Every structure is written in C-alpha cells, then in structure tokens.
C-alpha cells in the first residue's frame, strides 16, 4: 500500500527536541520562560505587542470575546457576525462567551465572509465582526474594517488557520482589537495542542492573561517564574497574596513549558515551513488548472499572502461526478480529504438554529461540493505527483466515459 498522504503534518526538528529537553532539565513544567518567549515572538510576528499562549484556538477565541465583553460591558446575548463557513469553534466561542453568532454568507470564490453582506446583518444588538481567514487566505479586510468603523463595532479575528498570512502587506491578527490562533497539530505552527491570543491593547492582554488563569489578579507570574530572585513587590500588599486573588470568573486554559519549547522551535523553522506549503499549493494549482472546467481551485488576489494551511477544491456544477465519488477515489488511493468546514448543517446547529442552511446559498454549495486535501511541508514532489496522477486518473476516465456516451469519440 502506498504511503498515506494526510491533510495535516507535524515535524519535530532537532531544535524543538533540544528545547523540549532543556525545558525538562530545567525542572519547571508549568508556564515559564519558554512559554513567554514563544507567545511574545508569535505576537510580534503578527504585528502585535502582546501574546498570551493558551491551551487551544477555541480557548483563544473564547477568551478574546470575553475580554472584549468585559472591556465594553457588552450585554449577554449581544450579536457577533461570523461567516457561514468555518470550523465550528468560531461560533461556539461566541456561544461559550454568552454572545449570539449571526451568520453571514461567504464569497463562493475565496470561501471567506462576503463583506457585501455584512451591512444587512447589523442591528442595535451587534457588537463585533469576527472574520475568519479560512484555509490561510486572508479575508477582504478593507470593507470589513470600514463596516466596523462605520457602526462602532469591534473586530476579533479568527486566525486559527492563517499563521503569517498577510493582507496588503499587514499580517492577519493586526486588523482587529484581538485575535485567536490555533497551534493544534495540523496547523502551520504547532505545539501539539494550543493557541495564542494576540493583541496590541494592554488592557485586553491583562484581562486575557487573567481569564486563562482562573481569573487571578496577578498576571505577571511568568517573570517571577523565570527569575525567583525577582519577587513581585505588589504581591504582598493585599490581604490575599495577589497570585491567589481571583477578580473575575476565569478558566484553566494555560499551557506549559513543553508546549512553549515546541512552539519556539517551530517558530524558528517558520520560513522553511511556509515556503514549502506555498510551493506545494502553487505546484498543485499549476498542474490541476486544466480541470478548471469541473473543479474550482484556490483563487486569491495578488495583494494577499496565502499561507495554505490546506488546499481547498470545490466540485463545480458542470462536473459529471460528485464530491463523494471524487473523495472516495482519493481515499481509496490513500490520499486523505475532509469536507470544507460544514457549519450550518451540523446536527447541533440544526438543533440550535433550525434549518437555515438554504438561506446561505454560497455556504450551502460549499457544504455539498467542497473538500480539502493537504499541501503541507511534509509533502515532496513525489507525493504531489501522486496526488496529481490520482486526480488525473479520476477526472480523465469520467470525461472519456462521458464523451464516448455522447458520441464525441
Ligand atoms: C477556523 C478555526 N477556528 C478555531 C479553531 C479551533 O482551534 P482548536 O482546535 O485549537 O481549538 C480551528 C481549529 O482547527 C479552526 O480551524
């Protein structure tokens, strides 16, 4: 059997192993210097002053929303505009934070929130827009920022799939007040499981750091951890040691030094990782272009830098085969695929929101016809050729069969 070509990949380099071993030898497993270095560098690379590492991308978004809710005093049930195609964690985070996700249909070419449809969703209860940079492709941010400004709304970016992507030269995560990234295993930079909250706002950073650690008052524990001689002067000025004083209803969302060490090593390899992913996606598009009459390949304007966390494909209505037939053929040949982030047809969402999928025609089309395959840095030219050969074999045989049927051969 041929090697499995998965949708995701995680490679642990010698550098990461070295850092993890250093963390183990240092004898501190909870949050410390590695986490601090990782989160700070990660945020800086996304144009932000503050990074707060946490245990998942979902936690990052949840905390980001709760921090905004506290800062602005948003009422329970206030509305947040989210795209109708995304991983379910985006809108779940709104629900977890006591906010209501309001779906907006997507652009059928970029698969991101359609900015032309946002205005119609804004009302008195709307407090924020939550663009998701799906598959690594940045959203069309100019009109989203303009709509937010016009209506006095916050922007919280879901950058879970878009590490290092840029829009008109600016990194994703730098357009909103706060953003959430996932570092789960299949993501571009991984810590195994994990996430990072990024912001330029010291108040939001402070609230976020408190929220991930049970709501504690003292959010500077890491500096004490890395240098025990620097005991915080503020700590004993109150009846309860500030490290154990809880001032808001918080969560236990922290990561430890092993994840921090992994993440730091991954960041050092980021250029290699990014270059390979982009090259792989470019190669696939170049070779599959001849099938654009039946499949839609990724399209992105020249002013965005797409980080290609995965490679999306949509079976067009002109095709005489279905997504199911196509992906079954790929899977039979040991090439993994996943449906393209179905949301509104998820059983739990049908239960919560009803049968609303038909009101979102572009998302509906993607739910029926979209899927993605891997284009990650673990794939070499031989793997890409195998993917291409497999797709050629499938599409050519169907095209040949239908031309015989209709007498064109
Ligand atoms: C768009 C999007 N948002 C949020 C998340 C949640 O991240 P995590 O799985 O780390 O909780 C993911 C995960 O893949 C995602 O793709």
XYZ file of C-alpha atoms and ligand atoms in Angstrom:
425
model
C 0.000 0.000 0.000
C 1.280 3.459 -0.871
C 2.188 5.971 1.848
C -0.739 7.862 3.326
C -0.918 11.496 2.234
C -2.608 13.163 5.179
C -4.354 16.535 5.403
C -2.029 17.602 8.209
C 1.546 17.052 9.296
C 3.754 17.801 12.262
C 7.504 17.515 12.122
C 9.543 17.837 15.295
C 13.020 19.034 14.365
C 16.249 18.589 16.305
C 15.919 22.196 17.506
C 12.482 21.562 19.009
C 13.728 18.378 20.689
C 16.637 20.330 22.138
C 14.314 22.996 23.570
C 11.912 20.389 24.978
C 14.838 18.627 26.658
C 16.068 21.939 28.066
C 12.576 22.545 29.470
C 12.569 19.074 31.032
C 16.032 19.598 32.502
C 15.055 22.988 33.918
C 12.588 21.167 36.144
C 9.703 23.558 35.561
C 6.801 22.143 33.574
C 4.182 24.843 34.134
C 4.302 28.211 32.387
C 7.764 29.775 32.348
C 10.414 31.263 30.117
C 9.745 29.092 27.027
C 6.044 29.953 27.015
C 6.869 33.636 27.449
C 9.391 33.639 24.579
C 7.044 31.705 22.313
C 3.965 33.869 22.900
C 5.896 37.133 22.650
C 7.644 36.167 19.402
C 4.434 34.777 17.933
C 2.585 38.043 18.655
C 5.433 40.171 17.304
C 5.403 38.236 14.033
C 1.734 39.166 13.720
C 2.374 42.840 14.413
C 1.102 42.749 17.995
C 2.734 43.685 21.311
C 1.071 41.052 23.472
C 0.758 37.299 23.004
C -0.960 35.053 25.514
C -0.452 31.353 24.895
C -3.317 29.112 25.935
C -4.498 25.542 25.573
C -6.423 25.801 22.260
C -7.555 28.044 19.450
C -11.094 27.739 20.791
C -9.931 28.988 24.214
C -8.087 31.866 22.496
C -11.296 32.982 20.742
C -13.442 32.424 23.827
C -11.093 34.481 25.999
C -10.737 37.161 23.297
C -14.515 37.577 23.195
C -14.838 37.598 26.986
C -12.074 40.192 27.250
C -13.893 42.435 24.752
C -17.181 41.788 26.579
C -15.629 42.975 29.837
C -13.866 45.972 28.253
C -17.021 47.267 26.557
C -19.620 45.960 29.014
C -21.470 44.062 26.269
C -24.830 42.670 27.334
C -25.349 38.923 27.436
C -26.740 37.793 24.069
C -25.121 40.642 22.089
C -24.532 39.675 18.473
C -21.286 38.832 16.709
C -21.179 38.488 12.921
C -19.415 35.282 11.815
C -19.081 33.548 8.434
C -21.412 30.710 7.422
C -18.390 28.523 6.574
C -15.798 27.989 9.287
C -14.721 25.383 11.779
C -17.470 25.194 14.387
C -15.147 26.536 17.132
C -15.549 30.110 15.777
C -19.258 30.357 16.511
C -19.039 28.010 19.513
C -16.657 30.516 21.118
C -19.383 33.180 20.800
C -21.899 30.877 22.456
C -19.431 29.976 25.232
C -18.931 33.702 25.908
C -22.703 34.269 26.179
C -22.873 36.030 22.801
C -25.030 35.241 19.770
C -23.357 34.310 16.487
C -25.095 35.859 13.460
C -24.087 34.156 10.238
C -23.193 35.951 7.039
C -22.826 34.077 3.757
C -19.411 33.608 2.214
C -17.844 34.613 -1.068
C -18.040 31.434 -3.208
C -14.585 32.064 -4.705
C -12.477 32.922 -1.629
C -14.653 30.963 0.882
C -14.335 33.883 3.330
C -17.044 36.122 4.816
C -18.659 38.148 1.998
C -18.156 41.810 3.029
C -21.047 42.975 0.816
C -23.498 41.053 3.002
C -22.320 42.312 6.403
C -24.273 45.583 6.495
C -27.630 43.783 6.276
C -26.800 41.782 9.417
C -26.006 44.786 11.642
C -28.605 45.956 14.149
C -28.805 47.508 17.632
C -27.547 44.313 19.267
C -24.473 43.881 17.049
C -21.186 44.399 18.900
C -18.491 42.762 16.777
C -17.437 41.238 13.471
C -15.404 38.046 13.580
C -13.670 37.453 10.233
C -12.131 34.003 9.764
C -9.127 33.755 7.443
C -10.155 30.367 6.110
C -7.527 27.828 4.953
C -4.824 30.505 5.294
C -6.461 33.017 2.939
C -6.898 36.482 4.476
C -10.387 37.973 4.361
C -11.091 41.088 2.310
C -10.255 43.308 5.290
C -10.709 46.870 3.901
C -14.527 46.697 3.672
C -14.748 44.724 6.946
C -12.707 47.374 8.800
C -14.816 50.112 7.140
C -18.100 48.455 8.229
C -16.797 48.034 11.794
C -15.701 51.696 11.938
C -18.964 52.965 10.497
C -21.065 51.104 13.071
C -18.671 51.294 16.058
C -18.100 47.522 16.174
C -15.094 45.608 17.476
C -13.191 43.197 15.233
C -11.926 39.916 16.619
C -10.049 37.880 14.023
C -10.103 34.091 13.889
C -6.605 33.396 12.570
C -6.591 29.722 13.609
C -5.767 28.618 10.050
C -3.751 31.589 8.871
C -0.428 31.935 10.695
C 1.731 34.555 8.910
C -0.794 35.310 6.151
C -0.838 38.943 5.099
C -3.390 41.295 3.533
C -1.960 44.272 1.630
C 1.331 43.803 3.477
C -0.120 43.613 7.004
C -0.260 40.357 8.968
C -3.594 38.814 9.894
C -4.213 39.399 13.571
C -3.268 43.066 13.217
C -6.629 44.322 11.885
C -8.806 43.686 14.922
C -8.514 44.595 18.575
C -7.733 41.000 19.428
C -7.245 37.716 17.571
C -7.070 33.995 18.226
C -4.704 31.460 16.653
C -4.703 27.671 16.983
C -1.483 25.697 17.314
C -3.246 22.337 17.195
C -1.291 19.576 15.492
C -2.295 20.095 11.839
C -1.769 23.852 11.968
C 1.187 25.636 10.393
C 2.982 26.228 13.710
C 2.094 23.578 16.241
C 2.562 22.984 19.944
C 0.636 19.693 19.819
C -2.429 21.313 21.262
C -2.623 25.022 21.985
C -3.481 28.504 20.869
C -2.349 32.128 21.109
C -4.330 35.294 21.819
C -2.717 38.350 20.191
C -3.500 41.993 20.877
C -1.931 45.444 20.926
C -4.190 46.583 23.772
C -2.563 46.225 27.198
C -5.979 46.187 28.913
C -7.244 43.308 26.738
C -3.934 41.493 27.260
C -4.239 41.866 31.026
C -7.839 40.609 31.097
C -6.951 37.693 28.790
C -3.981 36.658 30.906
C -6.168 36.723 33.984
C -9.005 34.779 32.295
C -6.752 31.892 31.236
C -5.520 31.513 34.824
C -8.718 31.235 36.895
C -9.340 34.993 36.840
C -6.412 35.862 39.055
C -5.421 39.430 39.868
C -1.720 38.904 39.344
C -0.913 38.389 35.682
C 2.860 38.738 35.893
C 3.660 35.313 37.339
C 5.883 34.347 34.440
C 8.550 36.958 35.282
C 8.698 35.644 38.831
C 8.841 32.094 37.489
C 11.821 32.758 35.291
C 13.760 34.618 37.934
C 12.891 33.592 41.518
C 15.035 36.405 42.915
C 12.655 38.996 41.410
C 9.815 38.710 43.878
C 6.905 40.918 42.891
C 6.639 43.899 45.256
C 2.876 44.154 44.729
C 2.265 40.587 45.738
C 2.022 41.038 49.497
C 0.364 44.447 49.573
C -3.092 42.933 49.896
C -4.696 40.569 52.404
C -4.584 37.684 49.925
C -1.292 37.083 48.093
C -2.060 38.622 44.667
C -1.111 35.400 42.892
C -4.043 33.702 44.576
C -6.524 36.557 44.444
C -9.289 35.963 41.884
C -11.008 39.035 40.478
C -13.121 37.613 37.636
C -14.693 34.301 36.699
C -11.805 32.644 34.909
C -10.779 29.381 33.286
C -7.886 26.968 33.440
C -6.631 27.487 29.887
C -2.842 27.630 30.295
C -0.143 25.619 28.537
C 3.177 24.507 29.983
C 6.853 24.714 29.162
C 6.917 21.620 26.915
C 4.398 23.204 24.548
C 6.209 26.546 24.805
C 9.520 24.871 23.894
C 7.937 23.103 20.910
C 6.347 26.322 19.701
C 9.567 28.307 19.994
C 11.436 25.725 17.910
C 8.630 25.716 15.318
C 8.805 29.499 15.021
C 12.498 29.242 14.195
C 11.587 26.897 11.320
C 8.698 29.002 10.093
C 10.307 30.210 6.854
C 11.062 26.657 5.718
C 7.528 25.546 6.636
C 5.848 28.468 4.897
C 7.960 28.289 1.749
C 7.231 24.597 1.265
C 3.478 24.963 1.803
C 3.207 27.805 -0.678
C 5.361 25.990 -3.247
C 3.249 22.843 -2.887
C -0.013 24.754 -3.354
C 1.390 26.574 -6.382
C 2.503 23.284 -7.928
C -0.898 21.652 -7.397
C -2.692 24.635 -8.964
C -0.327 24.720 -11.933
C -0.878 21.048 -12.693
C -4.626 20.930 -11.967
C -5.517 24.119 -13.858
C -6.508 22.043 -16.896
C -9.520 20.782 -14.907
C -10.914 24.195 -14.003
C -13.979 23.453 -16.135
C -15.063 20.911 -13.488
C -13.272 21.879 -10.261
C -12.680 25.223 -8.555
C -9.106 25.719 -7.354
C -7.903 28.325 -4.831
C -8.103 31.907 -6.062
C -6.539 34.826 -4.218
C -5.699 38.371 -5.291
C -2.067 39.483 -5.675
C -2.252 41.694 -2.566
C -2.711 38.763 -0.176
C -0.133 36.282 1.017
C -1.962 32.959 1.461
C -0.301 30.597 3.965
C -2.104 27.460 2.682
C -2.911 25.511 5.795
C -4.748 23.216 3.401
C -5.641 23.032 -0.288
C -9.382 23.585 -0.953
C -11.166 22.177 -4.031
C -14.844 22.549 -4.990
C -16.575 20.261 -7.486
C -18.341 22.605 -9.927
C -21.935 22.127 -11.050
C -20.595 21.398 -14.563
C -18.882 18.188 -13.345
C -20.485 14.822 -14.075
C -19.172 13.424 -10.789
C -19.948 14.204 -7.162
C -17.688 15.213 -4.306
C -18.419 11.856 -2.699
C -17.211 9.945 -5.783
C -14.145 12.164 -6.080
C -13.069 11.960 -2.430
C -13.787 8.218 -2.253
C -11.398 7.757 -5.157
C -8.751 9.825 -3.351
C -9.230 7.952 -0.086
C -9.018 4.595 -1.911
C -5.608 5.756 -3.093
C -4.581 6.689 0.432
C -4.981 10.434 -0.073
C -6.892 11.943 2.816
C -9.521 14.643 2.412
C -12.017 16.472 4.622
C -15.279 18.262 3.832
C -14.774 22.012 3.577
C -15.754 23.126 7.073
C -19.522 22.488 7.108
C -21.210 24.564 9.793
C -24.905 25.319 9.381
C -25.781 21.693 8.589
C -24.052 20.348 11.721
C -26.631 18.422 13.771
C -26.015 20.580 16.848
C -26.517 23.801 14.840
C -29.690 22.499 13.181
C -30.917 21.851 16.725
C -29.850 25.326 17.936
C -30.661 27.489 14.903
C -33.055 25.390 12.794
C -32.758 24.539 9.108
C -31.134 27.784 7.990
C -28.602 26.404 5.516
C -30.822 27.235 2.498
C -30.668 30.947 3.433
C -26.917 30.861 2.758
C -26.623 29.694 -0.872
C -22.832 30.004 -1.174
C -22.211 28.118 2.086
C -24.810 25.538 1.050
C -22.970 24.998 -2.237
C -19.668 24.540 -0.405
C -21.262 22.174 2.125
C -22.388 19.983 -0.765
C -19.353 20.217 -3.027
C -16.252 21.451 -1.174
C -13.391 19.487 0.328
C -9.727 19.943 1.044
C -6.532 17.941 0.792
C -3.114 18.543 2.339
C -0.410 20.743 0.789
C 1.747 20.790 3.914
C 5.513 20.893 4.336
C 5.682 17.094 4.762
C 4.836 16.573 1.075
C 7.607 16.352 -1.505
C 7.390 16.387 -5.301
C 6.811 12.628 -5.428
C 3.793 12.967 -3.094
C 2.414 15.851 -5.154
C 2.822 13.816 -8.348
C 0.866 11.000 -6.723
C -1.978 13.377 -5.858
C -1.968 14.787 -9.394
C -1.868 11.360 -11.050
C -4.731 10.184 -8.867
C -6.864 13.230 -9.768
C -5.949 12.928 -13.472
C -6.895 9.253 -13.435
C -10.286 10.018 -11.899
C -11.304 13.065 -13.939
C -9.911 11.825 -17.279
C -11.664 8.471 -17.001
C -15.008 10.173 -16.282
C -14.509 12.694 -19.087
C -13.567 9.924 -21.529
C -16.547 7.819 -20.488
C -18.994 10.684 -20.970
C -17.547 11.674 -24.346
C -17.941 8.039 -25.518
C -21.532 8.061 -24.200
C -22.380 11.242 -26.087
C -20.616 10.034 -29.244
C -17.796 12.589 -29.362
C -15.185 9.851 -29.595
C -11.144 28.463 11.864
C -10.854 27.770 13.161
N -11.178 28.379 14.308
C -10.931 27.810 15.510
C -10.334 26.575 15.603
C -10.146 25.951 16.954
O -8.838 25.623 17.247
P -8.517 24.437 18.312
O -8.816 23.161 17.624
O -7.089 24.637 18.618
O -9.400 24.658 19.462
C -9.962 25.892 14.442
C -9.330 24.576 14.510
O -8.951 23.958 13.581
C -10.236 26.493 13.183
O -9.924 25.888 12.046
